[in-house]
mmCIF file of C-alpha atoms and ligand atoms in Angstrom:
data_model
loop_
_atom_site.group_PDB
_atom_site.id
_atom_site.type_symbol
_atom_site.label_atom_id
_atom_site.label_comp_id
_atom_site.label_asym_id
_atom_site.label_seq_id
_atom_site.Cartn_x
_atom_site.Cartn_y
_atom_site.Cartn_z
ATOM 1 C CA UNK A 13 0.000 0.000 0.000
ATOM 2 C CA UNK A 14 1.490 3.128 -1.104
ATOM 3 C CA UNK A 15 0.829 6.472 1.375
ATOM 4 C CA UNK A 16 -0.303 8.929 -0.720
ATOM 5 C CA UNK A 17 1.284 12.275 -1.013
ATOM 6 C CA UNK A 18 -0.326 15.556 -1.819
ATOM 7 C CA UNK A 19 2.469 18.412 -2.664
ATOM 8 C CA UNK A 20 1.802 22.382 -2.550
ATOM 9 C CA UNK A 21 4.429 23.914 -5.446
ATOM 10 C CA UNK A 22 4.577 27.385 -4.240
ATOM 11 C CA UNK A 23 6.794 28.292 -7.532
ATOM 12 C CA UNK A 24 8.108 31.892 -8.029
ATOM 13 C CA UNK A 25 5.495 33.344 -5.162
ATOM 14 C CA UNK A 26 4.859 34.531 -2.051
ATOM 15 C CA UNK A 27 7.413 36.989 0.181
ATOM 16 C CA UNK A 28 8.338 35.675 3.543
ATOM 17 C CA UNK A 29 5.286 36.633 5.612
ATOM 18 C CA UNK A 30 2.384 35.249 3.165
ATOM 19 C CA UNK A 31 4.552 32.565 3.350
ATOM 20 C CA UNK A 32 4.590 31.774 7.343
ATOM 21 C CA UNK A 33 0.798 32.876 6.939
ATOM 22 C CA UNK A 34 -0.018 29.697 4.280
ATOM 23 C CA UNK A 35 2.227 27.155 6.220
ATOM 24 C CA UNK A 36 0.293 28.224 9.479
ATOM 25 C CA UNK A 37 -3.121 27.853 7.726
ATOM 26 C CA UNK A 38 -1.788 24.187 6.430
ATOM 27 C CA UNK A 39 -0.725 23.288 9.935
ATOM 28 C CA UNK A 40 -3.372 24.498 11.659
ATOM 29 C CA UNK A 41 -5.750 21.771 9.881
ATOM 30 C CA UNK A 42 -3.098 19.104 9.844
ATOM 31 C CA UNK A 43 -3.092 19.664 13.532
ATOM 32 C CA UNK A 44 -6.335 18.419 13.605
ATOM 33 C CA UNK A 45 -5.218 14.563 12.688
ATOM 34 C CA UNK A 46 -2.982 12.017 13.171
ATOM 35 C CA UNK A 47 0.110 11.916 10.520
ATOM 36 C CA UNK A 48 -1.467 8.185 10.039
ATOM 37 C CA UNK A 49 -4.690 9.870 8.789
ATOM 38 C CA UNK A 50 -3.317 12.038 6.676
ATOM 39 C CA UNK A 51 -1.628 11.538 3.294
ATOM 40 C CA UNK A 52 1.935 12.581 3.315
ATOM 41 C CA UNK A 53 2.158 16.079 2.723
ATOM 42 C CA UNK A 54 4.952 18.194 1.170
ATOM 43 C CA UNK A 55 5.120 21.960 0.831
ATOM 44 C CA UNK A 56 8.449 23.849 -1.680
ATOM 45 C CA UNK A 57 7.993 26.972 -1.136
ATOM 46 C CA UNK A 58 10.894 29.599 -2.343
ATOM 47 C CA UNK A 59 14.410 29.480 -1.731
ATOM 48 C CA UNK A 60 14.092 32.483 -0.027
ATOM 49 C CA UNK A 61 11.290 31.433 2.115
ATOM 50 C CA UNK A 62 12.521 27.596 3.076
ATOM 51 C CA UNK A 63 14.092 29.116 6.203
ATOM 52 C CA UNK A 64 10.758 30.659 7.333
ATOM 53 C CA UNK A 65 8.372 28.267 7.038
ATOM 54 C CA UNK A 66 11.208 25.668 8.606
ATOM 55 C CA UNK A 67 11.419 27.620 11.813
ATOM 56 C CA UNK A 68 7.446 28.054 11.985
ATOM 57 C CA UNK A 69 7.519 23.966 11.757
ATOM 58 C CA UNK A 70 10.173 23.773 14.481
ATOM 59 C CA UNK A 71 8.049 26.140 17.215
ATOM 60 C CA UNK A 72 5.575 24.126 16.837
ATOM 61 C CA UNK A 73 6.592 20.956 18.485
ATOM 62 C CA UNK A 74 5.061 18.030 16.998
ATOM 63 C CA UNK A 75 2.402 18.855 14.743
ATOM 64 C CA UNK A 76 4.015 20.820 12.307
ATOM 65 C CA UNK A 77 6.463 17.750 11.983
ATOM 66 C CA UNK A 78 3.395 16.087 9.574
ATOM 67 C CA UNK A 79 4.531 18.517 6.804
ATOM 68 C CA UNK A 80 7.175 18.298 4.910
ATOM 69 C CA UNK A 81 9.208 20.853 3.260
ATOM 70 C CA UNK A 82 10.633 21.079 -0.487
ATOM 71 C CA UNK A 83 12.676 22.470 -2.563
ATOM 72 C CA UNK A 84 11.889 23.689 -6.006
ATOM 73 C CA UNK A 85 15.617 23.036 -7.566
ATOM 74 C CA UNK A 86 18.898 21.852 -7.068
ATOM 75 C CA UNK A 87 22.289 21.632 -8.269
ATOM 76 C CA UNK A 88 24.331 18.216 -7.995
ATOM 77 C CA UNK A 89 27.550 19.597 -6.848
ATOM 78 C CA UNK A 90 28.374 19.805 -3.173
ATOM 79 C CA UNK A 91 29.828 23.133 -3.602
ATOM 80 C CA UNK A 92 31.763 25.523 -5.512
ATOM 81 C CA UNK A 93 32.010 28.063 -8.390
ATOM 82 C CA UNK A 94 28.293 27.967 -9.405
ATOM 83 C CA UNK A 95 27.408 31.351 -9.109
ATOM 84 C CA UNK A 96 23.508 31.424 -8.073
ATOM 85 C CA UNK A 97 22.853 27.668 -7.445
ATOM 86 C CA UNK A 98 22.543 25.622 -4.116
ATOM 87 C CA UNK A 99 23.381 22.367 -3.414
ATOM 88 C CA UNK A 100 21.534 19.207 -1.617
ATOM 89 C CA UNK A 101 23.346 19.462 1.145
ATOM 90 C CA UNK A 102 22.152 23.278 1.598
ATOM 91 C CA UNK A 103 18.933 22.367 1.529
ATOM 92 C CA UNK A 104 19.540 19.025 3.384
ATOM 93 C CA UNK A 105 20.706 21.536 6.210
ATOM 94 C CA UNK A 106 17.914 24.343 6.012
ATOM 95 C CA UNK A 107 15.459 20.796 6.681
ATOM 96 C CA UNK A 108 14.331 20.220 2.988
ATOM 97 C CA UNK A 109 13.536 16.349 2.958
ATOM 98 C CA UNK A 110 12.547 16.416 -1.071
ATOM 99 C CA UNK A 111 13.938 18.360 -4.035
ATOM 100 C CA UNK A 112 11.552 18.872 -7.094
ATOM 101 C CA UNK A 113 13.319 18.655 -10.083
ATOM 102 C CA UNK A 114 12.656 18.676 -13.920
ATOM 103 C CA UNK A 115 9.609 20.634 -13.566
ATOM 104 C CA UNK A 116 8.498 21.404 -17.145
ATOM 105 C CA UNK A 117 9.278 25.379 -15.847
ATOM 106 C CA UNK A 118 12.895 24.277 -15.394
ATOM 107 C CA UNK A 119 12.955 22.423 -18.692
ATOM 108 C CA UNK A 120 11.558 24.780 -20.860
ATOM 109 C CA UNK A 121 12.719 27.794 -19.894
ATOM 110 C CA UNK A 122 16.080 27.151 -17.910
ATOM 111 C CA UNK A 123 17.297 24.142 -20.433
ATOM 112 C CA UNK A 124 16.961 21.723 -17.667
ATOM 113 C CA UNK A 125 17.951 18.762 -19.708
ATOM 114 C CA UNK A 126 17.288 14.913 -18.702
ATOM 115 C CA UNK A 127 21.110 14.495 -18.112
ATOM 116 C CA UNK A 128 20.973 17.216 -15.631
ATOM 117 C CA UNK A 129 18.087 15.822 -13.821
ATOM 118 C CA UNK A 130 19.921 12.762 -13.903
ATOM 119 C CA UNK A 131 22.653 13.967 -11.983
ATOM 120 C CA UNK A 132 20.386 15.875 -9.663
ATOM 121 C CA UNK A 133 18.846 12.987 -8.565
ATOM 122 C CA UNK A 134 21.256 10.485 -7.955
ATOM 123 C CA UNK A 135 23.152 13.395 -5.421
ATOM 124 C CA UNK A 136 19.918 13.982 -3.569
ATOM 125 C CA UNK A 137 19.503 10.425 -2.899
ATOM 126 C CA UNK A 138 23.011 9.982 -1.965
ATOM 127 C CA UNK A 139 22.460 13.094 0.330
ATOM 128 C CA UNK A 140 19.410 11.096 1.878
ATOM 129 C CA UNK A 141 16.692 13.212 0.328
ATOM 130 C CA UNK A 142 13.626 12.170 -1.892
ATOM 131 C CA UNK A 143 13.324 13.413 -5.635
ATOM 132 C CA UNK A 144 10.191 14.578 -7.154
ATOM 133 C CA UNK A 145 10.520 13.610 -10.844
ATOM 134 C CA UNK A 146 8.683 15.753 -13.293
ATOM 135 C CA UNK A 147 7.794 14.357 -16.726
ATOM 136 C CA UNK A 148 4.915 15.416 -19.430
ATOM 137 C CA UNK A 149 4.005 16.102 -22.483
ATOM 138 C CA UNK A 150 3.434 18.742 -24.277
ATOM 139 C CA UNK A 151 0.142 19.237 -25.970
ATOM 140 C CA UNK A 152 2.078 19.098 -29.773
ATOM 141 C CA UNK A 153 3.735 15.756 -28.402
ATOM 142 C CA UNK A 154 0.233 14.739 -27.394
ATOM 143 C CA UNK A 155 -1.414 15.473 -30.673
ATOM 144 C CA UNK A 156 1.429 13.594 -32.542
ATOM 145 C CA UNK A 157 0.355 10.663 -30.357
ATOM 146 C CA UNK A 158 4.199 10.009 -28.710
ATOM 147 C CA UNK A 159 3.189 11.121 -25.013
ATOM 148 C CA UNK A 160 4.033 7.578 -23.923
ATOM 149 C CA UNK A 161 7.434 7.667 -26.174
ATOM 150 C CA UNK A 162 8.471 10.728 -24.735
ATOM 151 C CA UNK A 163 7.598 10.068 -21.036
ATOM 152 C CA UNK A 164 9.397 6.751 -21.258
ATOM 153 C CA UNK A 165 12.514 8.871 -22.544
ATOM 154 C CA UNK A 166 12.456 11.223 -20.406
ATOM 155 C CA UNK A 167 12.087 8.679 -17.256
ATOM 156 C CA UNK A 168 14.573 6.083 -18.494
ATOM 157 C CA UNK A 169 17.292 8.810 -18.490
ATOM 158 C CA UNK A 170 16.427 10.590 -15.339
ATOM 159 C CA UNK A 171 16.475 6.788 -13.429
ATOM 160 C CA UNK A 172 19.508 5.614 -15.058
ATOM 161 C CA UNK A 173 22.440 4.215 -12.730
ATOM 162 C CA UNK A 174 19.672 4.526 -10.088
ATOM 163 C CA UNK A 175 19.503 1.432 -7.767
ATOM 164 C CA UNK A 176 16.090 -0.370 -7.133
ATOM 165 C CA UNK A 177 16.312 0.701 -3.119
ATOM 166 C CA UNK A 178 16.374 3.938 -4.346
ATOM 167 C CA UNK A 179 13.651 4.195 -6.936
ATOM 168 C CA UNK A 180 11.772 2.741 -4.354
ATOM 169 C CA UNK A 181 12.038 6.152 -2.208
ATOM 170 C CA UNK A 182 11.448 8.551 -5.058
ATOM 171 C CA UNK A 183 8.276 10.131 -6.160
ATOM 172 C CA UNK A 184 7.283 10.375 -10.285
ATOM 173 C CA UNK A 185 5.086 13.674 -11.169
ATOM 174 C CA UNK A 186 3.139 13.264 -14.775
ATOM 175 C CA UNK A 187 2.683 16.382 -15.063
ATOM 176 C CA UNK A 188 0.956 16.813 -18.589
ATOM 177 C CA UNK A 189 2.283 20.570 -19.849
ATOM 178 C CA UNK A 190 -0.677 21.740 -21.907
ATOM 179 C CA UNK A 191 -2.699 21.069 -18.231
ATOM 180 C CA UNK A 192 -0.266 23.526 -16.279
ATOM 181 C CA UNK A 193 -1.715 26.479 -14.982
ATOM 182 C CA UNK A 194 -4.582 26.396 -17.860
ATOM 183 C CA UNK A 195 -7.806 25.092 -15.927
ATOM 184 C CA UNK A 196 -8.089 21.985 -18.172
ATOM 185 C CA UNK A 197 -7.422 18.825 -15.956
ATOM 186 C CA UNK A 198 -6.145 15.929 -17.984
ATOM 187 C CA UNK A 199 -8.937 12.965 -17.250
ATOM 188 C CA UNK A 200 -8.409 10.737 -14.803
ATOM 189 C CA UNK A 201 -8.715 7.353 -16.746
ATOM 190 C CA UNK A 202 -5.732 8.714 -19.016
ATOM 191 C CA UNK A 203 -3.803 10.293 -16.323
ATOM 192 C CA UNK A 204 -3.861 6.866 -14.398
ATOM 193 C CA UNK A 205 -3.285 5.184 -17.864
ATOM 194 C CA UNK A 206 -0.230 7.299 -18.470
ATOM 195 C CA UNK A 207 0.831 6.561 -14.739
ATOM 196 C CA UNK A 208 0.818 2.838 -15.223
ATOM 197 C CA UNK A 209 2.609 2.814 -18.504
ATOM 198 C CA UNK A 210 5.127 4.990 -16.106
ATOM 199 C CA UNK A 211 5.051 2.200 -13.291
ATOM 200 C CA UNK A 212 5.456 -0.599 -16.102
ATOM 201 C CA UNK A 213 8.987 1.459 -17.211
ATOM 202 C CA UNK A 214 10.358 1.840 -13.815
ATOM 203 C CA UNK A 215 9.419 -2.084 -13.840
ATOM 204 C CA UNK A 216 11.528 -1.982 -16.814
ATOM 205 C CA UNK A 217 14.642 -0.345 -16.236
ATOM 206 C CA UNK A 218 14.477 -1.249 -12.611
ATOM 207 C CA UNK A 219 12.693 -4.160 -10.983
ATOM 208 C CA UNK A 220 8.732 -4.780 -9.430
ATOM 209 C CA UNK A 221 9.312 -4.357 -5.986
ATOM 210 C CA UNK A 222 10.741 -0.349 -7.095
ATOM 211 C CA UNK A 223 7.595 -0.177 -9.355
ATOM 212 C CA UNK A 224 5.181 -1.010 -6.937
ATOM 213 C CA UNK A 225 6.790 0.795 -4.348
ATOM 214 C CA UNK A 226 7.517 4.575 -6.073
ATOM 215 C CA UNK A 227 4.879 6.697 -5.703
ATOM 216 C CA UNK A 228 3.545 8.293 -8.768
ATOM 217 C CA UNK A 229 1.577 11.660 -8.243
ATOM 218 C CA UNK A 230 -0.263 13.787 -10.881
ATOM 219 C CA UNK A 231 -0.310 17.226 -11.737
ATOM 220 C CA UNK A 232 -1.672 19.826 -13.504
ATOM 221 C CA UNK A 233 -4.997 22.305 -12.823
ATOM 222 C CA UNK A 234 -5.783 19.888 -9.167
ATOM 223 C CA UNK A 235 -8.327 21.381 -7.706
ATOM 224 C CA UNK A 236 -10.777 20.376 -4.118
ATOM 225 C CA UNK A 237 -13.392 19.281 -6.660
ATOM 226 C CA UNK A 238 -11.006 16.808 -8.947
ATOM 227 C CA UNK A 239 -8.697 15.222 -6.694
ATOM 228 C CA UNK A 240 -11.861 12.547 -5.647
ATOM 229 C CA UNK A 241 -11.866 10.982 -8.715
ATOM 230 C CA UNK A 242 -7.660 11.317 -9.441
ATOM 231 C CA UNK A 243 -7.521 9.403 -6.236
ATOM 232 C CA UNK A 244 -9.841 6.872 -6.936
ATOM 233 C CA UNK A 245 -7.566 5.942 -9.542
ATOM 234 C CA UNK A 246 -5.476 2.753 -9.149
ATOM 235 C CA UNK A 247 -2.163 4.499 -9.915
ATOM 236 C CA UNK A 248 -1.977 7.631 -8.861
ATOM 237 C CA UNK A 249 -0.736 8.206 -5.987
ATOM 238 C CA UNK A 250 -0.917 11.788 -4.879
ATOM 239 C CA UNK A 251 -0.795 15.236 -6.575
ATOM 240 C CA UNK A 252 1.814 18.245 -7.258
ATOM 241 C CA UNK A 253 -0.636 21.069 -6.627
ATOM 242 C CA UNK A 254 0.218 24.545 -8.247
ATOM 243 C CA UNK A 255 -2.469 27.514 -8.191
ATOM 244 C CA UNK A 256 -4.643 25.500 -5.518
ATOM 245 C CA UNK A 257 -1.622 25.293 -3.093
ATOM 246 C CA UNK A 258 -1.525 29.164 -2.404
ATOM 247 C CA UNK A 259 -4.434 29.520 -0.599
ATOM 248 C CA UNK A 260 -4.575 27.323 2.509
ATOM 249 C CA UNK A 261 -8.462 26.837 2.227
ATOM 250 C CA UNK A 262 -8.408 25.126 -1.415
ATOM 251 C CA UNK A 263 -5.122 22.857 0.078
ATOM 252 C CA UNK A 264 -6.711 21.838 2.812
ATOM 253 C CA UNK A 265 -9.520 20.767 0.906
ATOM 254 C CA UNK A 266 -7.683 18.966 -1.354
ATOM 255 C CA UNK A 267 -5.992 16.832 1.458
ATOM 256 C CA UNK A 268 -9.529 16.752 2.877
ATOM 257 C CA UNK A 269 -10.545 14.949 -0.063
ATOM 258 C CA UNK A 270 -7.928 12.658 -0.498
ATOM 259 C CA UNK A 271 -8.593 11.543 2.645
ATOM 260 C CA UNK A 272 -11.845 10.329 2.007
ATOM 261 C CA UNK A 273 -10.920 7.898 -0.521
ATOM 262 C CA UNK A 274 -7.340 6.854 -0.119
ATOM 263 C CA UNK A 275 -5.364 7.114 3.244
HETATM 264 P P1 13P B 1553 -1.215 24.024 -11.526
HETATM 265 O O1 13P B 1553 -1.822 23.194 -10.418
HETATM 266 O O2 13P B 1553 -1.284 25.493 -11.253
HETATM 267 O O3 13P B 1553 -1.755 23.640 -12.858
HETATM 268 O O4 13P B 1553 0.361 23.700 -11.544
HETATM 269 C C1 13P B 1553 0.774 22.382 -11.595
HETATM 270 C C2 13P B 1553 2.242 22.333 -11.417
HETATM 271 O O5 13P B 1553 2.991 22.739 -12.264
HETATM 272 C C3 13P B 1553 2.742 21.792 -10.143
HETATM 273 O O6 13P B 1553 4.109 21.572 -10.201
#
């Protein structure tokens, strides 16, 4: 039985003060339940405000423990002349416990390439940290009819020279591109088909145990009123939430819902 996860992206938003504000309104219903109840539940906010909403979680004694906190980016160095970048073990030490990496963002406009997430996430989980693989398609790629071609690609090279015990930690995001920030959720049935052709590669390159073990999420326009059905789903496993994870009322619900059908 997989736990599920449900992940807030905060990407490029939010000074340090909203910041505390939405952690504290995410807390404040996680308080409310046991971290058995709940799915497992991730937050990246910025680089700038990782520091924040770690020192909220570490007043708070226990409860804010239930959430954990993510990074939007890496690099795979340990350190050195990389002007603007931050490694694993920076974040490792600021309390990050995953690492996002290959989001669509970073591929298309930062040429983020699949050799680079590669190398990103083989040092995070030597560093002891859990990667959130993105992959997608793009809705041109869709048309052409070589989304599962692609994905496969792009998730062969970003798990190769990865050991089973180690896919078996990590967390897949489909997240389809043309269903980023636009309102149109991809439907469940083919999100869930795309995630099993996903769990059948990692089967592939790797071995069953680390396919039935990695958690797949989904992402793209979640919202409280879609997650139901996503979760119903026998593959997916959780969601990487963008929009909906700024305001603490449409998170919550969305953990909410998960709840009722699949923790
Ligand atoms: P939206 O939920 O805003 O579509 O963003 C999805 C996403 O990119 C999460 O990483």
């Amino acid at each position: 039985m997989r736990k599920p996860i449900i992940a807030g992206n905060w990407k490029m938003n939010l000074l340090q003060d909203d910041a505390k504000a939405l952690f504290n309104g995410i807390k404040e219903f996680a308080d409310k339940y046991t971290a058995v109840q709940l799915p497992s539940i991730v937050i990246a906010p910025t680089f700038t405000s990782l520091s924040v909403v770690e020192n909220v979680k570490c007043d708070c004694g226990c409860a804010g423990t239930k959430i954990a906190i993510a990074a939007q980016n890496c690099h795979w160095e340990t350190s050195g002349a990389y002007t603007g970048e931050v490694s694993v073990e920076m974040l490792k030490d600021i309390g990050c416990e995953y690492i996002i990496i290959g989001h669509s963002e970073r591929r298309q406009y930062f040429s983020e390439t699949d050799e680079m997430i590669n190398k990103k996430a083989k040092s995070i989980l030597a560093k002891g940290l859990i990667p959130i693989i993105c992959c997608g398609e793009t809705l041109e790629q869709r048309e052409a009819g070589i989304t599962d071609s692609h994905i496969a690609g792009q998730i062969k090279k970003a798990l190769e020279g990865i050991s089973a015990e180690d896919i078996k930690k990590s967390v897949i995001a489909y997240e389809p591109i043309w269903a980023i920030g636009t309102g149109k959720t991809c439907d469940a049935d083919e999100a869930n088909r795309v995630i099993a052709m996903i769990r059948n590669v990692v089967r592939e390159v790797s071995n069953s145990e680390a396919a039935d073990a990695i958690r797949i999420l989904y992402g793209g326009s979640v919202k409280p009123s879609t997650i139901e059905e996503q979760m119903s789903k026998s593959d997916i496993d959780g969601a990487l939430v963008g929009g909906a994870s700024l305001k603490a009322d449409s998170f919550n619900e969305i953990i909410a819902n998960t709840m009722k059908v699949a923790v």
